[in-house]
Amino acid sequence: MGVGEEEFEHEPYVGLEFDTADDARIFYGNYASRVGFRIRSGQLYRSRVDGSVCNRRFVCWKEGFQINSRTGCPAFVRVKKSDSGKWVLDQFAKDHNHDLDTCEKNHPANSQCKSSATTAQVVDLCRKPQIKQLDVVDNGCSSSSSIFSAKRIKPGANEGLVKFEPYVGLKFDSANEAYQYYDTYAGNVGFRVRIGQLFRSKNDGSITSRRFVCSKEGFQHPSRVGCGAFMRIKRHDNGRWIVDRYQLEHNHELEMQMKANRGSASRKLLDEINETSEKLDIAKKHNGSLVKKHRANNIGSDWYTVLHNYFQNRQAEDIGFFYAVDVQMGCCRSIFWADGRSRFSCSQFGDAIIFDTSYKQNNYVVPFATFVGVNHHKQPVLLGCALVANESKESFIWLFETWLRAMSGCHPKSIIADHDDSILQAIAQVFPSSHHRFSMWQIKTKEREHLSPRSSDCKYEYEKCVYQSHTVGEFDAAWDALLSKYSLRENAWLKEMYEKRENWVPLYLRGTFFAGIPIDGLDAFFDPYLNSQTSLEEFVMRYEQGLEQRRGNERKEDYNSFNLQAYLQTNEPMEEQCRRLYTLSVFKVFQRELLQSYGYLGAKIHEQGAICRYLIHKCGNENEKHIVTFCSSNLDVSCGCQMFESEGVLCRHALRLFQILDIRELPSRYILHRWTRSAEYGTVRDFESGGSSHEIKAKMVWSLREIAAKYVEFGATSFEKYKLAYEIMHEGGRKLCWQR
């Protein structure tokens, strides 16, 4: 049923039906006005099948404990979408734990009525509520309630604040809710919070417990004093999170100024969010599909506030943490940040990067973009993050210049990014010497869009032309034949793609270093932690979870490379040489090429002085052949397949030539330092591979900074280790002064 005036006289009851979820909200809002309270929109749940909203909660405005005015009120209604399309009230809690406002009874909620009028046609809201408590736990299940209990402590005479002290058994609907609670408690008491350890299930890998700690926990930074205060939550089978351990005592003085100002800061934040929320995106029904309205060309104050607090906490812990904000006409357009580890990684692995803006295609709530490289284990490594609300050329220029400044001016050799005019122009201006390769998954999407109506023969010849051409002449001839045969000369998309063929056709990408990144690219760095449904309130926690998972995988591969050995498949000395130097992942690539080389034959076809050319072809397949050029004076080798130039590992054709010439070990120039086991320590050995003096100095700075950070981290764990670390560094300092 729709909501008529007569329906406002009803009290909610299980089974009450509405035409839309907004009708239910209007009904509950008017009921609340009569009874004497106000309401907020609570959690919403989405279908796993099509992502549509399938149930919604509307709660008393005093639900939760995120700000001092809230009392954890349990009153709420929940409506669920039935198969018929109706919304049915399936849960209702009537009782409140606070006094009702008699003024509310006499003054209907005008703001709610106004909101209902403007949202009569709204299907779903992409805007975030003031403090969102999305009821999603790590295993994908959702709980049925958003209520948790808290022990109330009377404030001091002059504090004016209500503090809810943690206790064993305190319940939350999500880990995010627990973090918000502990952060609020910390602000009232006088300390700051960091996200501590997490533990995962051995069965399915889902998170089973989490720790939130005082920001002064540990000794990794001079500002930390090993504080033992923490709160740990554990996930139960019903999806709820329960406090099972905590410690309230701190070993340092608390910040009384924080206690005095926290309440007003929280109120200011809420005012900003309320002011901004009306301007956020609303999804409207249009021809049976959801279409997003144009996103405002600035980042709302709620985004900036949440991230700014996070950045300040990170800067207190990490001296290498960097962030920058693009502000124009008083509006925040873009935000960039990178921690010290990302900046150090860029000095080693910033030669080939992926600028991932998949949020643009997937309608992300948070317009999140990443800079990603490939480490010495061929794993993705984070090189920086950004929020980009304004997708103009000027915004991307600012972003790339900021990234360059954070990474000490190290220009990448290649960039993989979307086929987008704004990005294309920004890369050309900021990275003029870098080769821009289009994201292949985006190209594939366009191919399906433009070639699906064509015959299967047309698509086959197109793919053969693009992906199997070996020379420029062969590609041009096949492309011209394709356009003529299928009358495609006036196809605007094909015209544009031909003009930009050097940015995406594999033939034209040979010889450019891409660190072995597959033509189809890599999975998104933060999958599955961040997706198009991730709200800002969950963003920081999920971001840190994903980052810790990736870096944990890197630590595991570091351990394996130093403690495990791959089996040798031949008696070649160069195989033993490469096993000793390469990481396990890269050695497997080399070993595959070495084994394949035995299936090739070679013959000299030209000689001029020290330069010789050989034809290397596969046994039984004369069509698979390559010209390999060799210089006997300096052992330089180059192959027509250009695998070494694009991946940094010698190909089977060059290795076969070395066997023919009885060269038993690889020249050092063909073992890139970035692929070796020692790359993680930042030892700079491959300067001869190229780079300006500025880039070389940046590498040395970050290498030394990383080593120094490890001395600090491990030296501060005990007094004995501190003395040892101090003596080592002091002795090193004396030698440096003598050398100078």
XYZ file of C-alpha atoms in Angstrom:
740
model
C 0.000 0.000 0.000
C 1.029 3.604 -0.404
C 1.161 5.862 2.608
C -1.980 7.860 3.079
C -2.830 10.188 5.937
C -4.956 7.527 7.619
C -1.963 5.235 7.818
C -0.049 7.710 9.974
C -2.345 6.874 12.896
C -1.151 3.252 12.954
C 1.509 1.874 15.232
C 4.105 -0.243 13.382
C 3.450 -3.984 13.436
C 5.047 -7.011 11.786
C 3.399 -7.669 8.431
C 2.615 -4.031 7.591
C 3.168 -3.526 3.838
C 4.436 -0.545 1.839
C 4.859 0.135 -1.864
C 8.405 1.441 -1.428
C 11.060 1.654 1.263
C 10.607 5.418 1.284
C 6.923 4.957 2.107
C 8.058 2.934 5.123
C 10.453 5.703 6.139
C 7.729 8.353 5.838
C 5.362 6.217 7.912
C 7.934 5.589 10.666
C 8.972 9.254 10.674
C 5.414 10.424 11.253
C 4.863 7.751 13.905
C 8.042 8.991 15.601
C 6.769 12.595 15.524
C 3.547 11.564 17.289
C 5.352 9.493 19.923
C 8.146 11.966 20.591
C 11.424 11.020 18.938
C 13.307 11.475 15.675
C 14.597 8.835 13.274
C 17.664 8.099 11.156
C 18.242 5.721 8.258
C 20.156 2.705 9.530
C 21.724 -0.192 7.688
C 20.703 -1.335 4.263
C 21.398 -4.750 2.785
C 21.922 -5.621 -0.855
C 21.111 -8.704 -2.855
C 24.111 -10.867 -3.734
C 22.471 -11.594 -7.080
C 21.979 -8.126 -8.578
C 23.180 -5.706 -5.890
C 19.733 -4.160 -5.388
C 18.621 -3.099 -1.907
C 16.616 -5.934 -0.324
C 15.990 -4.651 3.218
C 16.378 -1.453 5.206
C 16.401 -0.349 8.831
C 15.116 2.939 10.243
C 16.212 3.672 13.787
C 15.766 6.125 16.612
C 18.194 9.009 16.230
C 19.728 8.085 19.609
C 20.697 4.623 18.344
C 24.421 3.819 18.712
C 27.129 5.521 20.762
C 29.194 7.350 18.161
C 28.490 10.790 19.647
C 27.703 11.906 23.176
C 24.038 12.652 22.495
C 23.318 9.005 21.630
C 22.317 6.446 24.228
C 22.274 3.178 22.284
C 18.496 3.299 21.918
C 17.171 -0.057 20.621
C 13.999 1.253 18.919
C 13.828 0.512 15.186
C 11.803 -0.929 12.325
C 13.108 -3.105 9.526
C 11.393 -3.556 6.157
C 12.186 -6.323 3.699
C 11.423 -6.452 -0.010
C 9.149 -9.376 -0.871
C 8.964 -11.294 -4.153
C 5.887 -9.277 -5.097
C 7.914 -6.052 -4.913
C 6.179 -4.859 -1.740
C 8.181 -3.852 1.333
C 7.046 -5.726 4.455
C 7.814 -4.717 8.029
C 9.419 -7.850 9.505
C 11.044 -6.521 12.702
C 9.936 -3.840 15.164
C 11.380 -2.723 18.517
C 9.095 -0.221 20.235
C 10.786 0.575 23.549
C 13.315 3.396 24.006
C 16.003 3.710 26.698
C 15.664 7.499 27.018
C 12.971 10.044 27.745
C 10.788 10.920 24.784
C 10.557 14.528 23.664
C 7.078 15.921 24.225
C 7.921 18.789 21.880
C 8.298 16.279 19.090
C 4.659 15.244 19.546
C 3.401 18.730 18.809
C 5.803 19.539 16.000
C 5.938 17.048 13.146
C 9.336 16.372 11.638
C 9.273 19.001 8.931
C 12.714 18.042 7.729
C 11.564 14.471 7.298
C 8.478 15.495 5.377
C 10.572 17.681 3.148
C 12.962 14.846 2.540
C 10.161 12.469 1.682
C 8.793 14.838 -0.899
C 12.085 15.143 -2.677
C 12.761 11.432 -2.645
C 9.408 10.133 -3.806
C 10.972 8.832 -7.020
C 14.210 7.663 -5.434
C 15.017 3.975 -5.692
C 18.282 3.899 -3.758
C 20.636 6.341 -2.083
C 24.355 6.420 -2.782
C 24.881 9.018 -0.055
C 26.279 7.989 3.269
C 24.315 8.449 6.516
C 25.880 10.542 9.246
C 27.600 7.612 10.929
C 26.951 4.558 8.822
C 26.908 1.129 10.444
C 26.769 -1.187 7.473
C 25.961 -4.618 8.815
C 28.440 -6.661 6.792
C 30.887 -9.027 8.435
C 33.911 -10.643 6.915
C 32.246 -13.829 5.806
C 29.591 -11.949 3.909
C 26.809 -12.704 6.417
C 24.754 -9.923 7.941
C 23.265 -9.721 11.386
C 19.748 -8.770 12.232
C 20.338 -6.044 14.761
C 22.470 -2.963 15.147
C 22.212 -2.740 18.936
C 25.062 -3.120 21.376
C 25.072 -2.664 25.135
C 27.430 -0.376 26.986
C 28.234 0.282 30.624
C 27.654 3.955 31.404
C 30.014 5.898 33.647
C 29.023 9.205 35.150
C 31.143 12.068 33.905
C 33.322 14.162 36.145
C 31.915 17.399 37.400
C 33.684 19.528 34.845
C 34.052 17.170 31.921
C 30.593 17.405 30.453
C 31.193 14.115 28.622
C 29.698 10.656 28.846
C 32.254 7.821 28.674
C 31.382 4.209 27.956
C 34.133 2.023 29.281
C 34.818 -1.291 27.483
C 33.948 -4.495 29.283
C 34.070 -8.195 28.426
C 30.843 -9.120 26.649
C 30.225 -5.728 24.987
C 28.605 -6.518 21.629
C 28.783 -4.886 18.211
C 27.256 -5.672 14.836
C 30.481 -5.038 12.900
C 34.185 -4.515 13.458
C 33.769 -1.029 12.026
C 31.189 -0.225 14.697
C 33.581 -1.475 17.390
C 36.374 0.709 16.052
C 34.144 3.791 16.028
C 33.078 3.064 19.609
C 36.654 2.623 20.857
C 37.829 5.705 18.974
C 35.075 7.798 20.604
C 35.894 6.343 24.028
C 39.579 7.129 23.453
C 38.810 10.728 22.563
C 36.806 11.153 25.746
C 39.521 9.592 27.906
C 42.441 11.362 26.211
C 44.351 9.104 23.809
C 44.404 8.120 20.144
C 43.682 4.732 18.571
C 45.474 2.589 15.992
C 44.260 -0.599 14.311
C 46.336 -3.469 15.673
C 46.614 -7.146 14.856
C 43.963 -9.216 13.118
C 43.594 -12.988 13.085
C 42.064 -15.121 10.345
C 40.246 -18.438 10.251
C 42.340 -21.360 8.993
C 39.239 -22.717 7.243
C 38.111 -19.859 5.011
C 40.557 -17.009 5.698
C 37.873 -14.718 7.146
C 38.814 -12.389 10.002
C 37.933 -13.871 13.416
C 39.335 -11.296 15.848
C 40.767 -7.786 15.837
C 42.718 -5.567 18.245
C 42.434 -1.806 18.584
C 45.356 -0.316 20.493
C 46.597 2.976 21.910
C 48.600 4.948 19.340
C 51.598 4.730 21.692
C 51.603 0.912 21.618
C 54.914 -0.669 20.558
C 58.337 0.913 20.058
C 58.558 1.286 16.250
C 58.623 5.090 16.459
C 60.200 7.456 19.003
C 56.719 8.717 19.960
C 55.663 5.226 21.087
C 56.298 4.050 24.629
C 55.010 0.474 24.596
C 51.587 1.349 26.004
C 49.569 -1.765 26.845
C 46.033 -0.324 26.541
C 43.895 -2.157 23.990
C 40.498 -3.642 23.212
C 40.106 -6.964 21.393
C 36.920 -8.124 19.690
C 36.074 -11.625 18.530
C 33.520 -12.687 15.934
C 30.896 -15.196 17.035
C 29.020 -17.684 14.882
C 25.993 -15.356 14.668
C 28.152 -12.660 13.045
C 28.219 -10.367 16.084
C 31.529 -9.038 17.430
C 32.103 -9.273 21.212
C 34.798 -7.750 23.395
C 36.716 -10.653 24.932
C 39.828 -8.850 26.213
C 40.772 -5.293 27.099
C 43.180 -3.238 29.178
C 42.375 0.290 30.316
C 45.653 1.338 31.954
C 48.163 3.467 30.027
C 51.856 3.953 30.820
C 51.889 7.595 29.710
C 50.042 10.799 30.416
C 46.682 11.251 28.716
C 45.919 14.294 26.597
C 43.535 16.449 28.600
C 43.186 18.933 25.721
C 41.766 16.145 23.574
C 39.211 15.385 26.276
C 38.089 18.989 26.355
C 37.758 19.454 22.599
C 36.627 16.040 21.378
C 32.913 16.676 21.849
C 32.861 19.905 19.880
C 34.997 18.307 17.152
C 32.530 15.444 16.838
C 29.607 17.867 16.587
C 31.444 19.906 13.947
C 32.114 16.764 11.932
C 28.441 15.807 12.046
C 27.408 19.305 10.981
C 29.748 19.057 7.985
C 28.406 15.649 7.031
C 24.803 16.841 7.320
C 25.585 19.858 5.153
C 27.343 17.736 2.532
C 25.006 14.736 2.471
C 22.277 16.623 0.638
C 24.738 17.221 -2.237
C 25.817 13.602 -2.666
C 24.822 11.311 -5.503
C 21.315 9.924 -5.769
C 20.559 6.960 -8.009
C 17.281 7.308 -9.891
C 15.169 4.860 -11.815
C 15.462 5.326 -15.578
C 14.198 2.832 -18.148
C 14.505 -0.029 -15.695
C 18.123 0.614 -14.719
C 19.962 2.621 -12.100
C 21.730 5.699 -13.437
C 24.028 7.811 -11.252
C 23.750 11.564 -11.342
C 26.921 13.467 -12.154
C 29.293 13.408 -9.202
C 30.164 16.818 -7.800
C 33.607 18.058 -8.812
C 34.924 18.167 -5.256
C 35.445 15.837 -2.327
C 32.928 16.362 0.458
C 33.964 17.468 3.918
C 33.046 14.075 5.336
C 35.619 12.377 3.089
C 38.312 14.861 3.967
C 37.642 14.730 7.717
C 37.847 10.954 7.941
C 40.988 10.720 5.826
C 42.696 13.704 7.442
C 42.389 12.060 10.859
C 43.827 8.866 9.401
C 46.701 10.742 7.747
C 47.609 12.510 10.988
C 47.737 9.197 12.852
C 49.902 7.654 10.139
C 52.306 10.594 10.092
C 52.820 10.197 13.831
C 53.860 6.575 13.226
C 55.670 6.763 9.876
C 58.188 9.538 9.210
C 58.037 8.722 5.489
C 54.256 9.136 5.215
C 53.281 11.728 2.584
C 49.946 13.244 1.635
C 48.750 16.218 -0.372
C 45.380 17.845 -1.054
C 44.361 19.688 -4.225
C 42.217 22.633 -3.129
C 40.711 25.006 -5.659
C 38.237 27.803 -4.849
C 37.867 26.410 -1.351
C 36.907 22.927 -2.613
C 38.912 19.749 -2.126
C 39.341 18.272 -5.632
C 41.769 15.393 -5.090
C 43.756 13.729 -2.299
C 46.985 11.745 -2.682
C 48.878 9.731 -0.070
C 51.706 7.191 0.172
C 53.359 5.690 3.220
C 57.096 5.267 3.648
C 57.034 1.671 2.462
C 55.318 2.638 -0.802
C 57.821 5.435 -1.414
C 60.745 3.086 -0.782
C 59.176 0.443 -3.041
C 58.932 3.014 -5.813
C 62.696 3.596 -5.676
C 63.145 -0.108 -6.495
C 60.043 -1.021 -8.497
C 58.734 2.254 -9.918
C 60.043 1.581 -13.434
C 56.673 0.177 -14.582
C 53.425 1.291 -12.940
C 49.714 0.711 -13.275
C 47.431 3.675 -12.642
C 44.174 1.907 -11.810
C 41.010 4.021 -12.075
C 38.509 1.176 -12.319
C 36.234 3.139 -9.971
C 35.194 5.178 -13.021
C 33.711 2.175 -14.787
C 32.287 0.457 -11.686
C 30.464 3.408 -10.086
C 32.427 3.286 -6.847
C 30.939 5.223 -3.931
C 34.496 6.380 -3.119
C 36.438 7.479 -6.281
C 39.566 5.554 -5.290
C 42.598 5.181 -7.577
C 45.906 3.388 -7.027
C 49.470 3.481 -8.334
C 50.736 -0.114 -8.420
C 54.068 -1.639 -9.452
C 55.511 -5.157 -9.562
C 58.055 -6.241 -6.950
C 60.929 -8.727 -7.217
C 58.523 -11.618 -6.592
C 56.294 -10.482 -9.483
C 53.661 -9.479 -6.931
C 51.688 -6.211 -7.058
C 53.183 -3.564 -4.776
C 51.463 -0.332 -3.750
C 53.130 2.909 -4.881
C 50.491 5.422 -3.813
C 46.740 6.067 -3.537
C 44.369 8.865 -4.450
C 40.793 10.069 -4.360
C 39.913 11.749 -7.646
C 36.496 13.403 -7.734
C 37.257 15.817 -10.565
C 38.307 13.773 -13.591
C 39.697 16.669 -15.614
C 43.068 16.966 -17.298
C 44.151 19.501 -14.654
C 43.260 17.122 -11.804
C 45.289 14.276 -13.291
C 48.220 16.614 -13.972
C 48.165 17.664 -10.309
C 47.952 14.019 -9.233
C 50.858 12.822 -11.407
C 53.048 15.764 -10.415
C 52.277 15.085 -6.750
C 53.127 11.396 -7.149
C 56.385 12.387 -8.839
C 57.230 14.750 -5.985
C 56.492 12.079 -3.370
C 58.670 9.575 -5.249
C 61.706 11.889 -5.432
C 61.216 12.609 -9.132
C 61.735 9.035 -10.375
C 60.039 8.883 -13.781
C 58.635 5.472 -14.738
C 59.646 3.866 -18.004
C 56.072 2.794 -18.678
C 52.564 3.463 -17.401
C 49.479 1.296 -17.827
C 46.340 3.427 -17.582
C 42.888 3.825 -19.081
C 42.235 5.037 -22.602
C 40.948 8.404 -21.419
C 41.656 11.764 -23.025
C 42.264 13.542 -19.702
C 44.665 10.844 -18.496
C 46.338 10.644 -21.914
C 47.046 14.385 -21.979
C 48.212 14.451 -18.351
C 50.670 11.585 -18.907
C 52.036 13.266 -22.037
C 52.701 16.447 -20.059
C 54.044 15.015 -16.775
C 55.722 11.822 -18.036
C 56.763 12.721 -21.588
C 59.386 9.952 -21.791
C 57.126 7.212 -20.382
C 55.326 4.775 -22.687
C 51.579 4.807 -22.009
C 49.894 1.436 -22.496
C 46.097 1.258 -22.410
C 44.359 -1.058 -19.945
C 43.607 -4.156 -21.977
C 40.455 -5.098 -20.068
C 39.055 -1.725 -21.105
C 40.028 -2.434 -24.734
C 38.346 -5.842 -24.526
C 35.168 -4.202 -23.266
C 35.159 -1.802 -26.210
C 35.841 -4.665 -28.612
C 32.752 -6.500 -27.388
C 30.716 -3.323 -27.686
C 31.769 -2.492 -31.250
C 32.393 -5.936 -32.743
C 29.610 -8.024 -31.192
C 27.171 -7.200 -34.038
C 29.776 -8.429 -36.538
C 30.188 -11.978 -37.765
C 32.458 -14.485 -36.040
C 34.761 -14.394 -39.078
C 35.193 -10.644 -38.680
C 36.059 -10.984 -35.001
C 38.487 -13.815 -35.737
C 40.345 -11.801 -38.378
C 40.410 -8.758 -36.107
C 42.002 -10.750 -33.248
C 44.472 -12.402 -35.620
C 45.503 -9.001 -36.966
C 45.915 -7.393 -33.533
C 47.358 -10.216 -31.459
C 49.276 -12.355 -33.956
C 51.025 -9.845 -36.221
C 54.816 -10.040 -35.938
C 55.852 -7.000 -37.992
C 54.477 -3.524 -38.614
C 54.013 -4.303 -42.316
C 52.103 -7.474 -41.515
C 49.813 -5.603 -39.104
C 49.091 -2.730 -41.540
C 48.275 -5.139 -44.371
C 45.954 -7.232 -42.191
C 44.219 -4.133 -40.775
C 43.644 -2.658 -44.232
C 42.249 -5.975 -45.486
C 39.905 -6.161 -42.471
C 38.479 -2.677 -43.086
C 37.925 -3.375 -46.780
C 36.421 -6.842 -46.433
C 33.867 -5.872 -43.759
C 33.189 -2.246 -44.831
C 34.625 -0.757 -41.625
C 36.510 2.221 -43.022
C 33.978 4.675 -41.586
C 33.944 3.059 -38.157
C 34.948 5.923 -35.821
C 36.149 3.667 -33.004
C 38.445 1.646 -35.280
C 39.821 4.853 -36.766
C 40.710 6.170 -33.326
C 42.231 2.870 -32.199
C 44.432 2.680 -35.286
C 45.730 6.193 -34.643
C 46.641 5.146 -31.085
C 47.884 1.648 -31.992
C 51.241 2.248 -30.297
C 49.410 2.401 -26.948
C 47.713 -0.992 -27.076
C 48.673 -3.309 -29.980
C 51.138 -5.910 -28.552
C 53.417 -5.615 -31.588
C 54.108 -1.941 -30.823
C 54.666 -2.563 -27.114
C 57.642 -4.865 -27.634
C 60.907 -3.442 -26.442
C 59.294 -1.287 -23.737
C 59.906 -2.418 -20.175
C 56.654 -3.424 -18.447
C 58.201 -5.695 -15.765
C 56.400 -8.693 -17.201
C 52.935 -7.292 -16.393
C 50.561 -9.439 -18.478
C 48.834 -7.863 -21.433
C 45.533 -8.331 -19.565
C 46.959 -6.525 -16.543
C 46.773 -7.497 -12.868
C 43.860 -7.926 -10.502
C 42.937 -4.795 -8.574
C 45.379 -4.377 -5.681
C 42.681 -4.182 -2.987
C 40.437 -6.992 -4.219
C 38.353 -8.240 -2.486
C 38.596 -5.718 0.347
C 37.412 -2.662 -1.584
C 34.620 -2.695 -4.141
C 31.915 -0.481 -5.571
C 29.756 -0.921 -2.456
C 32.431 0.083 0.069
C 31.316 3.153 1.991
C 33.604 5.842 3.307
C 32.934 4.701 6.875
C 34.376 1.270 6.059
C 37.063 2.512 3.694
C 40.023 3.052 6.049
C 39.614 -0.276 7.827
C 39.231 -2.270 4.606
C 42.119 -0.349 3.016
C 44.431 -1.339 5.864
C 43.215 -4.942 5.766
C 43.982 -5.218 2.059
C 47.363 -3.531 2.394
C 48.388 -5.785 5.280
C 47.319 -8.868 3.312
C 49.437 -7.879 0.301
C 52.472 -7.018 2.394
C 52.072 -10.224 4.359
C 52.250 -12.143 1.078
C 55.425 -10.241 0.187
C 57.032 -11.116 3.527
C 56.149 -14.757 2.951
C 57.828 -14.753 -0.470
C 60.886 -13.020 0.999
C 61.172 -15.815 3.537
C 60.713 -18.519 0.894
C 63.328 -17.005 -1.423
C 65.958 -16.970 1.339
C 65.106 -20.322 2.898
C 63.953 -22.519 0.008
C 65.736 -23.593 -3.168
C 64.238 -24.511 -6.509
C 65.268 -27.812 -8.113
C 67.850 -27.575 -10.866
C 66.713 -29.132 -14.134
C 70.024 -29.000 -16.039
C 73.775 -29.072 -15.479
C 74.190 -25.569 -16.878
C 76.298 -23.295 -14.631
C 74.057 -20.371 -15.550
C 71.069 -22.178 -14.020
C 72.914 -22.452 -10.700
C 74.013 -18.810 -11.083
C 70.437 -17.611 -11.543
C 69.065 -19.796 -8.762
C 71.556 -18.174 -6.405
C 70.591 -14.619 -7.425
C 66.957 -14.537 -8.545
C 63.880 -14.767 -6.346
C 61.948 -18.027 -6.660
C 59.259 -16.486 -8.881
C 61.678 -14.936 -11.356
C 63.927 -17.999 -11.356
C 60.955 -20.073 -12.508
C 60.538 -17.725 -15.485
C 64.238 -18.035 -16.348
C 64.225 -21.807 -15.862
C 61.254 -22.168 -18.217
C 63.094 -20.232 -20.918
C 66.260 -22.278 -20.367
C 64.429 -25.595 -20.727
C 62.589 -24.384 -23.824
C 65.884 -23.296 -25.420
C 66.882 -26.929 -25.990
C 64.129 -27.222 -28.585
C 65.777 -24.661 -30.901
C 68.522 -24.766 -33.536
C 70.794 -21.916 -34.583
C 72.872 -20.946 -37.597
C 75.070 -17.930 -38.341
C 73.645 -15.861 -41.187
C 75.824 -12.727 -41.121
C 79.166 -11.550 -39.731
C 80.797 -8.138 -39.782
C 83.741 -7.607 -37.463
C 82.699 -8.467 -33.910
C 78.995 -8.395 -34.802
C 77.303 -11.651 -35.812
C 73.683 -12.490 -36.554
C 72.158 -15.893 -35.973
C 68.863 -17.384 -37.073
C 67.340 -19.288 -34.141
C 64.358 -21.433 -35.109
C 62.279 -24.070 -33.376
C 62.843 -27.703 -34.279
C 60.045 -28.902 -36.535
C 58.535 -25.429 -36.931
C 60.317 -23.210 -39.438
C 57.702 -20.479 -38.961
C 58.827 -19.824 -35.379
C 62.169 -18.109 -35.805
C 64.017 -15.052 -34.547
C 67.163 -13.134 -35.429
C 69.623 -12.894 -32.527
C 72.513 -10.395 -32.771
C 75.699 -10.972 -30.783
C 78.773 -8.795 -30.179
C 81.828 -10.848 -29.220
C 83.768 -7.851 -27.868
C 81.438 -7.141 -24.948
C 79.064 -10.175 -24.972
C 76.070 -8.017 -25.884
C 73.092 -9.976 -27.191
C 69.725 -8.850 -28.537
C 66.807 -10.865 -29.885
C 64.014 -9.883 -32.211
C 61.404 -11.063 -29.681
C 62.690 -8.367 -27.268
C 61.720 -10.323 -24.173
C 64.631 -8.988 -22.158
C 63.776 -5.398 -23.066
C 60.135 -5.832 -21.989
C 60.446 -8.301 -19.068
C 64.039 -8.074 -17.884
C 64.739 -11.818 -18.285
C 66.656 -13.298 -21.226
C 64.603 -15.251 -23.747
C 65.083 -18.849 -24.881
C 66.535 -17.691 -28.226
C 69.388 -15.729 -26.623
C 70.013 -18.541 -24.139
C 70.265 -21.017 -27.025
C 72.888 -18.813 -28.677
C 74.912 -18.693 -25.465
C 74.861 -22.505 -25.410
C 76.055 -22.651 -29.028
C 78.879 -20.211 -28.217
C 79.717 -22.071 -24.972
C 79.074 -19.043 -22.748
C 78.483 -20.726 -19.386
C 77.348 -17.786 -17.224
C 75.137 -14.783 -17.904
C 76.864 -11.397 -18.116
C 75.875 -9.309 -15.065
C 73.994 -6.763 -17.200
C 71.397 -9.434 -18.002
C 70.520 -10.025 -14.353
C 68.524 -6.973 -13.288
C 68.898 -6.119 -9.630
C 65.112 -5.550 -9.343
C 64.570 -9.321 -9.838
C 67.145 -10.480 -7.300
C 66.621 -11.600 -3.743
C 68.605 -8.635 -2.407
C 66.286 -6.113 -4.096
C 64.227 -5.845 -0.902
C 67.228 -4.348 0.914
C 67.566 -1.558 -1.595
C 71.144 -2.323 -2.614
C 71.736 -0.263 -5.750
C 73.693 -2.356 -8.265
C 72.102 -1.694 -11.595
C 72.992 1.977 -12.113
C 74.500 1.050 -15.442
C 71.027 0.138 -16.679
C 70.248 3.845 -16.881
C 68.836 6.673 -14.830
C 69.661 10.289 -14.050
C 71.891 11.338 -11.172
C 68.756 12.611 -9.404
C 67.085 9.194 -9.671
C 70.236 7.408 -8.478
C 70.440 9.718 -5.462
C 66.753 9.104 -4.684
C 67.374 5.357 -4.708
C 70.290 5.743 -2.328
C 68.288 7.963 0.025
C 65.405 5.515 0.256
C 67.734 2.517 0.587
C 69.550 4.101 3.512
C 66.287 5.286 5.057
C 64.819 1.779 4.940
C 67.914 0.241 6.537
C 67.943 2.949 9.234
C 64.246 2.337 9.946
C 64.979 -1.357 10.534
C 67.758 -0.471 12.990
C 65.292 1.730 14.858
C 62.493 -0.860 14.770
C 64.551 -3.811 16.027
C 66.922 -1.805 18.220
C 64.036 -0.427 20.284
C 62.613 -3.841 21.210
C 64.968 -4.285 24.190
C 67.750 -2.453 25.965
C 70.341 -5.015 24.848
C 69.352 -4.660 21.189
C 69.286 -0.906 21.579
C 72.918 -0.891 22.758
C 73.954 -3.177 19.901
C 72.141 -1.078 17.262
C 73.565 2.129 18.715
C 77.122 0.776 18.679
C 76.781 -0.385 15.055
C 75.370 2.938 13.891
C 77.891 4.923 15.946
C 80.784 2.944 14.459
C 79.336 3.423 10.972
C 79.040 7.122 11.593
C 82.711 7.354 12.552
C 83.725 5.563 9.349
C 81.558 7.884 7.253
C 83.197 10.929 8.839
C 86.659 9.454 8.220
C 85.742 8.661 4.618
C 84.454 12.180 4.095
